[in-house]
Amino acid sequence: MNLSTYKQEEFIDFSQEENVKKLQEAFRKVEAQFGQYAPMIIDGKRVDREDTFVSINPNQPSQVIGQYPVGTPEDVDRAVEAAEKAFDSWRRVPPVDRAALCVHLANLFRKYRYELIALMVLEVGKSWEEADAEVAEGIDHFEYIAREMLRYAKGRKLHPFPGEMNEYRYYPLGVGAVISPWNYPIGISIGMISAAIVAGNTVVFKPSSDCPAISQFLMKIFEEGGLPPGVVNLVYGSGSIVGEYLARHPRIKFVGFTGSKDVGQKIALYAATLSEGQYWFKRTILELGGKNAIIVDSSADLEEAVNGIMAASFGYQGQKCSACSRAVVLEDVYDQFVSMISEKTNKMEVGPVKEHYFCGAVINKAGFDKILGYIEIGKQEGKLVAGGETLDREGYFIKPTIFVDVDEKARIAQEEIFGPVLSVIKAKDFDDALRIANNTIYGLTGGVYSKNPYHLSKAKDEFYVGNLYLNRKNTGAWIGSHPFGGYNMSGTNSKLGGPDYLLNYLQSKTIAQKVSL
Ligand code: NAP
Ligand code: MG
């Protein structure tokens, strides 16, 4: 095992027939187990409840992925207790051994790569390529954070003080909650879990109710990899009951949360409110939504801009926090841009992702209805030039949709829709475009297509986002290269996949020791 180097995982090439065969085989394997019941896992033991919920395939809602118990506050209590017990020994495992275990877990992700891809295609409706990129991201998280742990384990050098030996060391926080969204059921969950556990913390994991099967698979990998019982405990159940109870729990030290702004705001409040018996301030790591803009100026390569914006707006049906949902285009290239992007988008095919479509269904009925509601609003607020329709077949399919001539203050230009809907806004000049781009409550990703060095350097300083992308799409963050986290209501800027991320899960101790000479 080589812990000295970090290398990002390569993607699978699905133009190779043998890789397609492997994926088809994985589809057969995971589908053969569909419909079964799987439990919660607390302290390494199965925990069942009579009350159950199902997970379905959004591209074919009649296909039931599996059944799962609806957890209760008592289950959260048991999970916190198990995590507390495990913390007592896990925190004493040397950082190098925790790091080595993370690398071992990365290898197990490689072993199950095709099955994980198949499950993601079927449970949350990712395209093959998006699903593969996400498994690769899970692997990268483990590999990267393992090396980060070794770096932090060395502590930091302090300014020498006469007659003393001074040290600055990092220690884990304790038991934490990880509450994650469905749109990156591996990438985001593993991002938070890997950092929490490599640092020596233990976790109560409450995944989104839309991806229980994938979360179950993660637990299987942890167990097979030898992660001791109680280090990660899986609790299912509704966010508003189990999630809230967990975030308010007096015995947890931190909440790692990724999800919507509305729930993130609530978590900030829960965590800030002291519960009886709680004698510490909870840390929160909150990574939330966005209303991301890409600016296209007159010097841009329009072909590249159109392709990048389409990929960023319609990849995974626009269900990425980083997705582009506003194109802000300078007036002298506006008409040409609109005609190019609408023509191309109208040709995009939508269909079941299992059959290797790039654009599939959105996550569930609630998401489908919400997006269609915004499309109706969009018809009042702008001019529809692409999509706006559903498919006449089973599944939550919505065609990639574009509204043009949208006012910068329109609801479709301000609110996160989380679906394949792009608003195009006209700007007078580059300063106007930058002002429009910055004019939302969010600040997650942003992009600029331009050859003008003044514009690019101005964007670097004044585009108020955590992740800025120049002359490329604004989605697809590589672990180690594009640390991820936003400004404003997009979150606490925790920078997942970057050199400061592990600090969120550590506390430091200063030790001053007098030495007699
Ligand atoms: P969500 O509705 O906010 O749910 C996220 C998680 O919170 C789920 O596990 C959910 O459980 C739980 N939850 C819901 N209500 C809760 C409450 N009152 N207390 C505690 N937990 C609660 O978000 P989502 O629909 O899963 O994911 C999409 C959102 O995530 C988008 O807004 C997207 O932009 C954002 N996101 C941000 C990033 C980023 O890095 N900035 C990355 C990915 C996604 P249930 O599923 O059981 O309700
Ligand atoms: Mg589902």
Coordinates of C-alpha atoms and ligand atoms in Angstrom, one line a residue:
M1 CA 0.0 0.0 0.0
N2 CA 1.4 3.3 -1.0
L3 CA 0.2 6.2 1.1
S4 CA 2.6 8.8 -0.3
T5 CA 0.9 9.5 -3.6
Y6 CA -2.6 10.4 -4.5
K7 CA -3.9 9.8 -8.0
Q8 CA -7.5 10.4 -9.2
E9 CA -9.3 7.3 -10.3
E10 CA -9.8 7.0 -14.0
F11 CA -13.3 6.6 -15.6
I12 CA -14.6 3.5 -17.3
D13 CA -14.8 3.7 -21.1
F14 CA -18.2 2.6 -22.1
S15 CA -17.4 2.6 -25.8
Q16 CA -15.5 -0.7 -25.0
E17 CA -17.8 -3.6 -25.5
E18 CA -16.3 -5.6 -22.6
N19 CA -17.1 -2.8 -20.2
V20 CA -20.7 -2.6 -21.4
K21 CA -20.9 -6.4 -20.9
K22 CA -19.7 -6.0 -17.3
L23 CA -22.3 -3.4 -16.6
Q24 CA -25.1 -5.5 -18.1
E25 CA -24.0 -8.3 -15.9
A26 CA -24.0 -6.0 -12.9
F27 CA -27.6 -4.9 -13.7
R28 CA -28.6 -8.5 -13.7
K29 CA -26.9 -9.1 -10.4
V30 CA -28.4 -6.2 -8.5
E31 CA -31.9 -6.5 -10.1
A32 CA -32.0 -10.2 -9.0
Q33 CA -32.0 -9.0 -5.4
F34 CA -34.6 -6.2 -5.9
G35 CA -37.7 -6.1 -3.7
Q36 CA -36.0 -7.5 -0.7
Y37 CA -36.1 -6.1 2.8
A38 CA -32.9 -4.7 4.4
P39 CA -32.5 -3.4 7.9
M40 CA -30.9 -0.5 9.7
I41 CA -27.4 -1.3 11.1
I42 CA -26.5 -0.1 14.6
D43 CA -23.4 -1.3 16.4
G44 CA -22.9 -3.8 13.6
K45 CA -26.3 -5.5 14.2
R46 CA -29.5 -5.5 12.1
V47 CA -32.3 -3.4 13.5
D48 CA -35.8 -3.9 12.1
R49 CA -39.0 -2.0 12.4
E50 CA -42.5 -3.2 11.4
D51 CA -43.2 0.1 9.6
T52 CA -41.4 0.1 6.2
F53 CA -40.9 2.3 3.2
V54 CA -39.9 1.4 -0.4
S55 CA -37.3 2.7 -2.8
I56 CA -38.3 2.8 -6.5
N57 CA -36.6 3.3 -9.8
P58 CA -37.5 6.8 -11.0
N59 CA -37.1 5.7 -14.6
Q60 CA -39.6 2.9 -14.0
P61 CA -41.5 3.6 -10.8
S62 CA -43.2 0.2 -10.9
Q63 CA -39.8 -1.4 -10.2
V64 CA -39.3 -1.6 -6.4
I65 CA -35.6 -1.6 -5.5
G66 CA -36.2 -2.7 -1.9
Q67 CA -38.0 -2.2 1.4
Y68 CA -36.5 -0.6 4.5
P69 CA -37.5 0.0 8.1
V70 CA -38.8 3.4 9.1
G71 CA -36.5 4.4 12.0
T72 CA -37.6 6.2 15.1
P73 CA -36.0 8.5 17.7
E74 CA -35.3 5.4 19.8
D75 CA -33.2 4.1 17.0
V76 CA -31.3 7.3 16.9
D77 CA -30.7 7.0 20.7
R78 CA -29.3 3.5 20.2
A79 CA -27.2 4.6 17.3
V80 CA -25.7 7.5 19.3
E81 CA -25.0 5.2 22.2
A82 CA -23.3 2.7 19.9
A83 CA -21.2 5.4 18.3
E84 CA -20.2 6.7 21.7
K85 CA -19.1 3.3 22.8
A86 CA -17.1 2.8 19.5
F87 CA -15.6 6.2 19.8
D88 CA -13.8 5.2 23.0
S89 CA -11.7 2.7 21.1
W90 CA -11.8 4.1 17.5
R91 CA -10.2 7.4 18.6
R92 CA -7.2 5.5 20.0
V93 CA -6.5 3.7 16.7
P94 CA -3.4 5.4 15.4
P95 CA -4.2 7.8 12.5
V96 CA -2.0 5.8 10.1
D97 CA -4.1 2.7 10.7
R98 CA -7.3 4.6 10.2
A99 CA -5.8 6.0 7.0
A100 CA -4.8 2.5 5.8
L101 CA -8.3 1.3 6.4
C102 CA -9.7 4.1 4.3
V103 CA -7.4 3.0 1.4
H104 CA -8.6 -0.5 1.9
L105 CA -12.2 0.7 1.7
A106 CA -11.3 2.5 -1.6
N107 CA -10.2 -0.9 -3.0
L108 CA -13.5 -2.4 -2.1
F109 CA -15.2 0.3 -4.0
R110 CA -13.1 -0.7 -7.0
K111 CA -14.1 -4.3 -6.4
Y112 CA -17.8 -3.4 -6.4
R113 CA -17.6 -0.6 -9.0
Y114 CA -19.9 -2.1 -11.6
E115 CA -22.5 -3.1 -9.1
L116 CA -22.4 0.3 -7.5
I117 CA -22.9 2.0 -10.9
A118 CA -25.8 -0.3 -11.7
L119 CA -27.5 0.5 -8.4
M120 CA -27.0 4.2 -8.9
V121 CA -28.5 4.0 -12.4
L122 CA -31.5 2.2 -11.1
E123 CA -32.1 3.8 -7.7
V124 CA -31.4 7.5 -8.3
G125 CA -31.4 7.6 -12.2
K126 CA -27.9 8.6 -13.0
S127 CA -26.5 8.0 -16.5
W128 CA -23.8 5.3 -16.8
E129 CA -21.1 8.0 -17.0
E130 CA -22.4 10.1 -14.2
A131 CA -22.8 7.0 -12.0
D132 CA -19.3 5.9 -12.8
A133 CA -17.8 9.3 -12.1
E134 CA -19.5 9.2 -8.7
V135 CA -18.1 5.8 -7.8
A136 CA -14.7 7.2 -8.8
E137 CA -15.3 10.2 -6.6
G138 CA -16.1 7.8 -3.6
I139 CA -12.7 6.1 -4.2
D140 CA -10.9 9.4 -4.5
H141 CA -12.4 10.6 -1.2
F142 CA -11.0 7.7 0.7
E143 CA -7.6 7.9 -1.0
Y144 CA -7.3 11.6 -0.6
I145 CA -8.5 11.9 3.0
A146 CA -6.3 9.1 4.1
R147 CA -3.3 11.1 3.0
E148 CA -4.7 14.3 4.5
M149 CA -4.9 12.4 7.9
L150 CA -1.3 11.6 7.7
R151 CA -0.5 15.3 7.1
Y152 CA -2.7 16.5 10.0
A153 CA -1.4 13.7 12.3
K154 CA 2.0 15.5 12.3
G155 CA 0.4 18.4 14.0
R156 CA 1.7 21.9 13.3
K157 CA 5.0 23.7 14.1
L158 CA 4.7 26.5 16.7
H159 CA 6.8 29.5 17.3
P160 CA 9.5 28.3 19.8
F161 CA 9.1 29.6 23.4
P162 CA 12.2 29.7 25.7
G163 CA 12.3 26.8 28.2
E164 CA 9.4 25.0 26.8
M165 CA 8.5 22.3 24.3
N166 CA 5.4 23.3 22.6
E167 CA 3.1 21.1 20.5
Y168 CA 0.0 21.6 18.4
R169 CA -1.9 18.4 17.9
Y170 CA -5.2 17.4 16.3
Y171 CA -7.9 15.2 17.9
P172 CA -11.3 14.0 16.8
L173 CA -14.5 15.7 18.1
G174 CA -16.6 12.6 19.1
V175 CA -19.9 11.3 17.8
G176 CA -21.3 13.1 14.8
A177 CA -24.3 13.0 12.5
V178 CA -23.9 12.7 8.7
I179 CA -27.2 13.6 6.9
S180 CA -26.9 13.4 3.2
P181 CA -28.9 14.0 0.0
W182 CA -29.9 11.6 -2.7
N183 CA -28.3 13.3 -5.7
Y184 CA -24.8 12.2 -4.7
P185 CA -25.6 9.1 -2.6
I186 CA -22.0 7.9 -2.7
G187 CA -19.9 11.0 -3.5
I188 CA -21.3 13.3 -0.8
S189 CA -22.0 10.6 1.8
I190 CA -18.5 9.1 1.5
G191 CA -17.0 12.6 1.4
M192 CA -18.4 13.4 4.8
I193 CA -18.2 9.9 6.4
S194 CA -14.6 9.3 5.2
A195 CA -13.4 12.6 6.7
A196 CA -15.3 12.0 10.0
I197 CA -14.0 8.5 10.6
V198 CA -10.4 9.0 9.4
A199 CA -10.2 11.8 11.9
G200 CA -11.2 9.3 14.7
N201 CA -14.9 10.3 15.1
T202 CA -17.8 7.9 14.9
V203 CA -21.0 8.6 13.0
V204 CA -24.7 8.2 12.9
F205 CA -25.5 8.1 9.2
K206 CA -29.0 9.2 8.1
P207 CA -29.1 9.1 4.3
S208 CA -31.9 10.5 2.1
S209 CA -35.0 8.4 2.0
D210 CA -34.6 8.2 -1.8
C211 CA -31.4 6.1 -1.8
P212 CA -31.7 3.5 1.0
A213 CA -30.3 0.7 -1.2
I214 CA -27.1 2.5 -2.0
S215 CA -26.6 3.4 1.7
Q216 CA -27.1 -0.2 2.6
F217 CA -24.4 -1.2 0.0
L218 CA -22.0 1.4 1.6
M219 CA -22.5 -0.3 5.0
K220 CA -21.8 -3.7 3.4
I221 CA -18.5 -2.4 2.1
F222 CA -17.6 -0.9 5.6
E223 CA -18.3 -4.2 7.2
E224 CA -16.4 -6.2 4.6
G225 CA -13.5 -3.8 5.0
G226 CA -13.3 -4.4 8.7
L227 CA -14.5 -1.1 10.0
P228 CA -15.3 -1.9 13.6
P229 CA -19.0 -2.1 14.6
G230 CA -20.5 1.2 15.8
V231 CA -18.0 3.4 13.9
V232 CA -20.7 4.1 11.3
N233 CA -24.3 3.4 12.2
L234 CA -27.1 3.5 9.6
V235 CA -30.5 4.9 10.6
Y236 CA -33.4 5.2 8.1
G237 CA -36.5 7.3 8.5
S238 CA -38.0 10.6 7.6
G239 CA -35.8 13.7 7.6
S240 CA -38.3 15.7 9.6
I241 CA -38.5 13.1 12.4
V242 CA -35.3 11.1 12.6
G243 CA -33.1 13.7 10.9
E244 CA -34.3 16.5 13.2
Y245 CA -34.1 14.3 16.3
L246 CA -30.5 13.4 15.3
A247 CA -29.4 16.9 14.6
R248 CA -30.9 18.1 17.9
H249 CA -29.4 15.2 19.9
P250 CA -27.6 16.4 23.0
R251 CA -24.8 13.9 22.7
I252 CA -23.6 14.6 19.2
K253 CA -20.7 17.0 18.6
F254 CA -21.1 17.9 15.0
V255 CA -23.5 17.7 12.1
G256 CA -22.2 17.1 8.6
F257 CA -25.1 18.0 6.4
T258 CA -25.5 18.4 2.6
G259 CA -28.9 19.2 1.1
S260 CA -31.3 22.0 0.4
K261 CA -31.0 25.5 1.8
D262 CA -34.3 25.2 3.6
V263 CA -33.3 22.1 5.6
G264 CA -29.8 23.5 6.1
Q265 CA -31.2 26.6 7.7
K266 CA -33.2 24.4 10.1
I267 CA -30.1 22.3 10.9
A268 CA -28.2 25.5 11.8
L269 CA -31.0 26.4 14.2
Y270 CA -31.2 22.9 15.7
A271 CA -27.5 22.7 16.2
A272 CA -27.3 26.2 17.8
T273 CA -30.0 25.4 20.3
L274 CA -28.5 23.7 23.4
S275 CA -30.4 20.6 24.5
E276 CA -30.6 19.5 28.1
G277 CA -27.4 17.9 29.2
Q278 CA -25.5 19.3 26.3
Y279 CA -22.4 21.2 27.3
W280 CA -20.6 21.9 24.0
F281 CA -21.3 23.9 20.9
K282 CA -22.1 21.7 18.0
R283 CA -20.2 22.2 14.8
T284 CA -22.1 22.3 11.6
I285 CA -20.8 21.6 8.1
L286 CA -23.6 22.8 5.8
E287 CA -23.3 22.5 2.1
L288 CA -26.5 23.6 0.3
G289 CA -28.1 24.6 -3.0
G290 CA -27.3 27.0 -5.7
K291 CA -28.6 29.1 -8.6
N292 CA -25.5 28.9 -10.6
A293 CA -24.8 31.2 -13.6
I294 CA -22.5 30.9 -16.6
I295 CA -21.6 34.2 -18.3
V296 CA -21.0 34.2 -22.1
D297 CA -19.3 37.3 -23.5
S298 CA -18.8 38.5 -27.0
S299 CA -15.3 37.0 -27.4
A300 CA -16.4 33.5 -26.3
D301 CA -16.2 30.4 -28.5
L302 CA -20.0 30.0 -28.8
E303 CA -19.9 26.4 -29.7
E304 CA -17.9 25.6 -26.6
A305 CA -20.1 27.7 -24.5
V306 CA -23.3 26.1 -25.7
N307 CA -21.9 22.6 -25.2
G308 CA -20.6 23.4 -21.7
I309 CA -23.8 25.1 -20.6
M310 CA -25.9 22.2 -21.9
A311 CA -23.7 19.6 -20.1
A312 CA -23.9 21.7 -16.9
S313 CA -27.6 22.4 -17.1
F314 CA -28.9 19.0 -18.2
G315 CA -26.3 16.5 -16.9
Y316 CA -28.1 14.3 -14.4
Q317 CA -31.3 16.2 -15.4
G318 CA -30.0 19.3 -13.7
Q319 CA -30.1 17.7 -10.3
K320 CA -26.7 18.8 -9.2
C321 CA -26.1 21.6 -6.6
S322 CA -23.4 22.8 -9.1
A323 CA -25.7 22.7 -12.1
C324 CA -26.0 25.7 -14.4
S325 CA -29.5 27.1 -14.2
R326 CA -28.8 30.6 -15.6
A327 CA -27.0 31.6 -18.7
V328 CA -26.2 35.3 -18.7
V329 CA -25.3 36.3 -22.2
L330 CA -24.1 39.6 -23.6
E331 CA -26.5 41.3 -26.0
D332 CA -24.3 41.2 -29.1
V333 CA -24.1 37.4 -29.1
Y334 CA -27.4 36.8 -27.4
D335 CA -29.6 35.9 -30.5
Q336 CA -26.9 33.7 -31.9
F337 CA -26.4 31.9 -28.6
V338 CA -30.2 31.4 -28.1
S339 CA -30.7 30.0 -31.6
M340 CA -27.7 27.6 -31.2
I341 CA -28.6 26.3 -27.7
S342 CA -32.3 25.9 -28.4
E343 CA -31.7 24.0 -31.6
K344 CA -29.3 21.6 -30.0
T345 CA -31.4 21.1 -26.8
N346 CA -34.5 20.4 -28.8
K347 CA -32.6 17.5 -30.4
M348 CA -31.6 16.0 -27.0
E349 CA -33.1 12.6 -26.4
V350 CA -34.6 11.6 -23.1
G351 CA -35.2 8.0 -22.0
P352 CA -34.4 5.3 -19.4
V353 CA -30.8 5.7 -18.2
K354 CA -30.4 2.0 -18.0
E355 CA -30.6 2.0 -21.8
H356 CA -27.7 4.4 -21.8
Y357 CA -29.6 7.7 -22.3
F358 CA -27.7 10.7 -21.1
C359 CA -30.9 12.4 -19.9
G360 CA -33.3 10.3 -17.8
A361 CA -36.0 10.7 -15.3
V362 CA -36.0 13.1 -12.3
I363 CA -35.8 11.6 -8.8
N364 CA -39.4 11.2 -7.7
K365 CA -43.0 12.3 -8.1
A366 CA -42.6 15.3 -5.7
G367 CA -39.5 16.5 -7.7
F368 CA -41.4 16.0 -11.0
D369 CA -44.4 18.0 -9.8
K370 CA -42.2 20.8 -8.4
I371 CA -40.2 21.1 -11.6
L372 CA -43.4 21.1 -13.8
G373 CA -44.8 23.8 -11.4
Y374 CA -41.7 25.9 -12.2
I375 CA -42.2 25.3 -15.9
E376 CA -45.7 26.8 -15.7
I377 CA -44.2 29.8 -13.8
G378 CA -41.5 30.0 -16.5
K379 CA -44.2 30.3 -19.2
Q380 CA -45.4 33.5 -17.6
E381 CA -41.9 34.8 -16.9
G382 CA -40.0 34.0 -20.1
K383 CA -40.3 32.5 -23.6
L384 CA -40.1 28.7 -23.9
V385 CA -37.7 27.7 -26.7
A386 CA -36.9 24.1 -25.7
G387 CA -38.6 21.2 -23.8
G388 CA -41.2 22.1 -21.3
E389 CA -42.8 18.7 -21.8
T390 CA -42.9 15.3 -20.2
L391 CA -42.6 11.9 -21.9
D392 CA -45.7 9.8 -22.6
R393 CA -44.4 6.8 -20.8
E394 CA -43.8 5.4 -17.3
G395 CA -41.2 7.4 -15.3
Y396 CA -40.6 11.0 -14.2
F397 CA -39.2 12.3 -17.5
I398 CA -39.0 16.0 -18.3
K399 CA -37.4 17.2 -21.4
P400 CA -34.4 19.6 -21.1
T401 CA -36.2 23.0 -20.9
I402 CA -35.0 26.5 -21.8
F403 CA -36.6 29.8 -21.2
V404 CA -35.2 32.9 -22.8
D405 CA -35.7 36.7 -22.2
V406 CA -36.0 36.0 -18.5
D407 CA -35.8 38.9 -16.1
E408 CA -32.9 38.6 -13.6
K409 CA -35.4 38.9 -10.7
A410 CA -37.9 36.4 -12.1
R411 CA -38.6 33.4 -9.8
I412 CA -37.1 31.0 -12.4
A413 CA -33.9 33.2 -12.2
Q414 CA -33.8 33.3 -8.5
E415 CA -35.0 30.0 -7.0
E416 CA -33.3 26.6 -7.1
I417 CA -35.5 24.4 -9.3
F418 CA -33.3 21.3 -9.2
G419 CA -34.3 19.9 -12.6
P420 CA -33.5 20.4 -16.3
V421 CA -34.6 24.0 -16.6
L422 CA -32.3 26.8 -17.8
S423 CA -33.1 30.5 -17.8
V424 CA -31.3 32.7 -20.3
I425 CA -30.9 36.3 -19.3
K426 CA -29.6 39.2 -21.5
A427 CA -26.8 41.5 -20.2
K428 CA -25.7 44.9 -21.6
D429 CA -22.0 44.4 -21.0
F430 CA -19.6 42.3 -18.9
D431 CA -20.1 44.3 -15.7
D432 CA -23.8 44.0 -16.1
A433 CA -23.5 40.3 -16.6
L434 CA -21.4 39.9 -13.4
R435 CA -23.9 42.0 -11.4
I436 CA -26.7 39.8 -12.7
A437 CA -24.7 36.6 -11.9
N438 CA -24.1 37.8 -8.4
N439 CA -27.6 38.9 -7.8
T440 CA -29.0 35.8 -5.9
I441 CA -28.9 34.6 -2.3
Y442 CA -26.6 31.8 -3.4
G443 CA -23.0 31.6 -4.4
L444 CA -22.0 28.0 -5.2
T445 CA -20.6 27.7 -8.7
G446 CA -20.2 30.1 -11.5
G447 CA -18.7 30.1 -15.0
V448 CA -17.4 32.4 -17.7
Y449 CA -16.9 31.7 -21.3
S450 CA -14.6 34.4 -22.6
K451 CA -11.2 35.1 -24.4
N452 CA -10.9 38.5 -22.8
P453 CA -8.2 38.5 -20.1
Y454 CA -9.7 41.6 -18.4
H455 CA -13.1 39.9 -18.1
L456 CA -11.5 36.7 -16.8
S457 CA -9.4 38.4 -14.2
K458 CA -12.4 40.5 -13.1
A459 CA -14.5 37.4 -12.7
K460 CA -11.7 35.8 -10.6
D461 CA -12.0 38.6 -8.1
E462 CA -15.6 39.6 -8.3
F463 CA -17.7 36.6 -9.2
Y464 CA -18.9 35.8 -5.7
V465 CA -18.9 32.0 -5.7
G466 CA -17.0 29.3 -4.0
N467 CA -16.2 27.4 -7.2
L468 CA -15.5 29.4 -10.4
Y469 CA -14.9 27.7 -13.7
L470 CA -13.5 29.6 -16.7
N471 CA -14.0 28.3 -20.3
R472 CA -15.3 25.0 -19.1
K473 CA -18.5 23.6 -17.6
N474 CA -19.2 24.4 -14.0
T475 CA -20.0 20.9 -12.9
G476 CA -17.7 17.9 -12.1
A477 CA -15.4 18.6 -9.2
W478 CA -12.3 16.4 -8.9
I479 CA -11.3 15.5 -5.4
G480 CA -8.0 17.2 -4.6
S481 CA -8.2 19.5 -7.6
H482 CA -11.5 21.3 -7.2
P483 CA -12.3 21.6 -3.4
F484 CA -16.0 22.2 -3.2
G485 CA -18.2 24.6 -1.2
G486 CA -20.0 27.8 -1.7
Y487 CA -20.6 31.3 -0.4
N488 CA -23.8 33.0 0.9
M489 CA -26.8 30.6 1.4
S490 CA -24.9 27.9 -0.6
G491 CA -23.2 26.8 2.6
T492 CA -20.4 27.1 5.1
N493 CA -17.7 26.9 2.5
S494 CA -16.3 23.7 4.0
K495 CA -14.5 22.8 0.8
L496 CA -15.0 19.1 0.4
G497 CA -12.1 17.4 -1.3
G498 CA -9.6 20.1 -0.4
P499 CA -6.7 20.7 2.0
D500 CA -8.9 22.4 4.7
Y501 CA -11.7 19.9 4.7
L502 CA -10.4 17.5 7.4
L503 CA -10.1 20.4 9.9
N504 CA -13.9 20.5 10.1
Y505 CA -13.8 17.1 11.8
L506 CA -10.9 17.8 14.2
Q507 CA -10.2 19.9 17.2
S508 CA -6.7 21.0 18.1
K509 CA -4.9 21.0 21.4
T510 CA -2.0 23.2 22.4
I511 CA 0.5 21.6 24.7
A512 CA 3.2 23.7 26.5
Q513 CA 5.6 21.6 28.5
K514 CA 8.3 23.1 30.7
V515 CA 11.7 21.6 30.2
S516 CA 14.5 21.8 32.7
L517 CA 17.8 22.3 31.0
Ligands
NAP1 P1 -33.0 17.8 1.4 O1 -34.4 17.6 1.1 O2 -32.6 19.0 2.1 O3 -32.6 16.5 2.2 C1 -31.2 16.2 2.6 C2 -31.2 15.3 3.8 O4 -31.8 15.9 4.9 C3 -32.0 14.0 3.6 O5 -31.3 13.0 4.2 C4 -33.3 14.3 4.3 O6 -34.0 13.1 4.7 C5 -32.8 15.1 5.5 N1 -33.8 16.0 6.1 C6 -34.9 16.5 5.6 N2 -35.6 17.3 6.5 C7 -34.8 17.3 7.6 C8 -34.9 17.9 8.9 N3 -35.9 18.7 9.2 N4 -33.9 17.7 9.8 C9 -32.8 16.9 9.5 N5 -32.7 16.3 8.3 C10 -33.7 16.5 7.4 O7 -32.1 17.7 0.1 P2 -32.2 16.6 -1.1 O8 -33.5 16.8 -1.9 O9 -31.9 15.2 -0.6 O10 -31.0 17.0 -2.0 C11 -31.0 18.1 -2.9 C12 -30.5 19.4 -2.4 O11 -29.2 19.2 -1.9 C13 -30.4 20.5 -3.4 O12 -30.8 21.7 -2.8 C14 -28.9 20.5 -3.7 O13 -28.5 21.8 -4.2 C15 -28.3 20.2 -2.4 N6 -26.9 19.6 -2.6 C16 -25.9 20.4 -2.2 C17 -24.6 20.0 -2.4 C18 -23.4 20.8 -2.1 O14 -22.3 20.3 -2.0 N7 -23.5 22.1 -1.9 C19 -24.4 18.7 -2.9 C20 -25.5 17.9 -3.2 C21 -26.7 18.4 -3.1 P3 -35.2 12.6 3.8 O15 -34.7 12.2 2.5 O16 -35.7 11.4 4.6 O17 -36.2 13.7 3.8
MG2 MG -35.7 5.9 -5.7

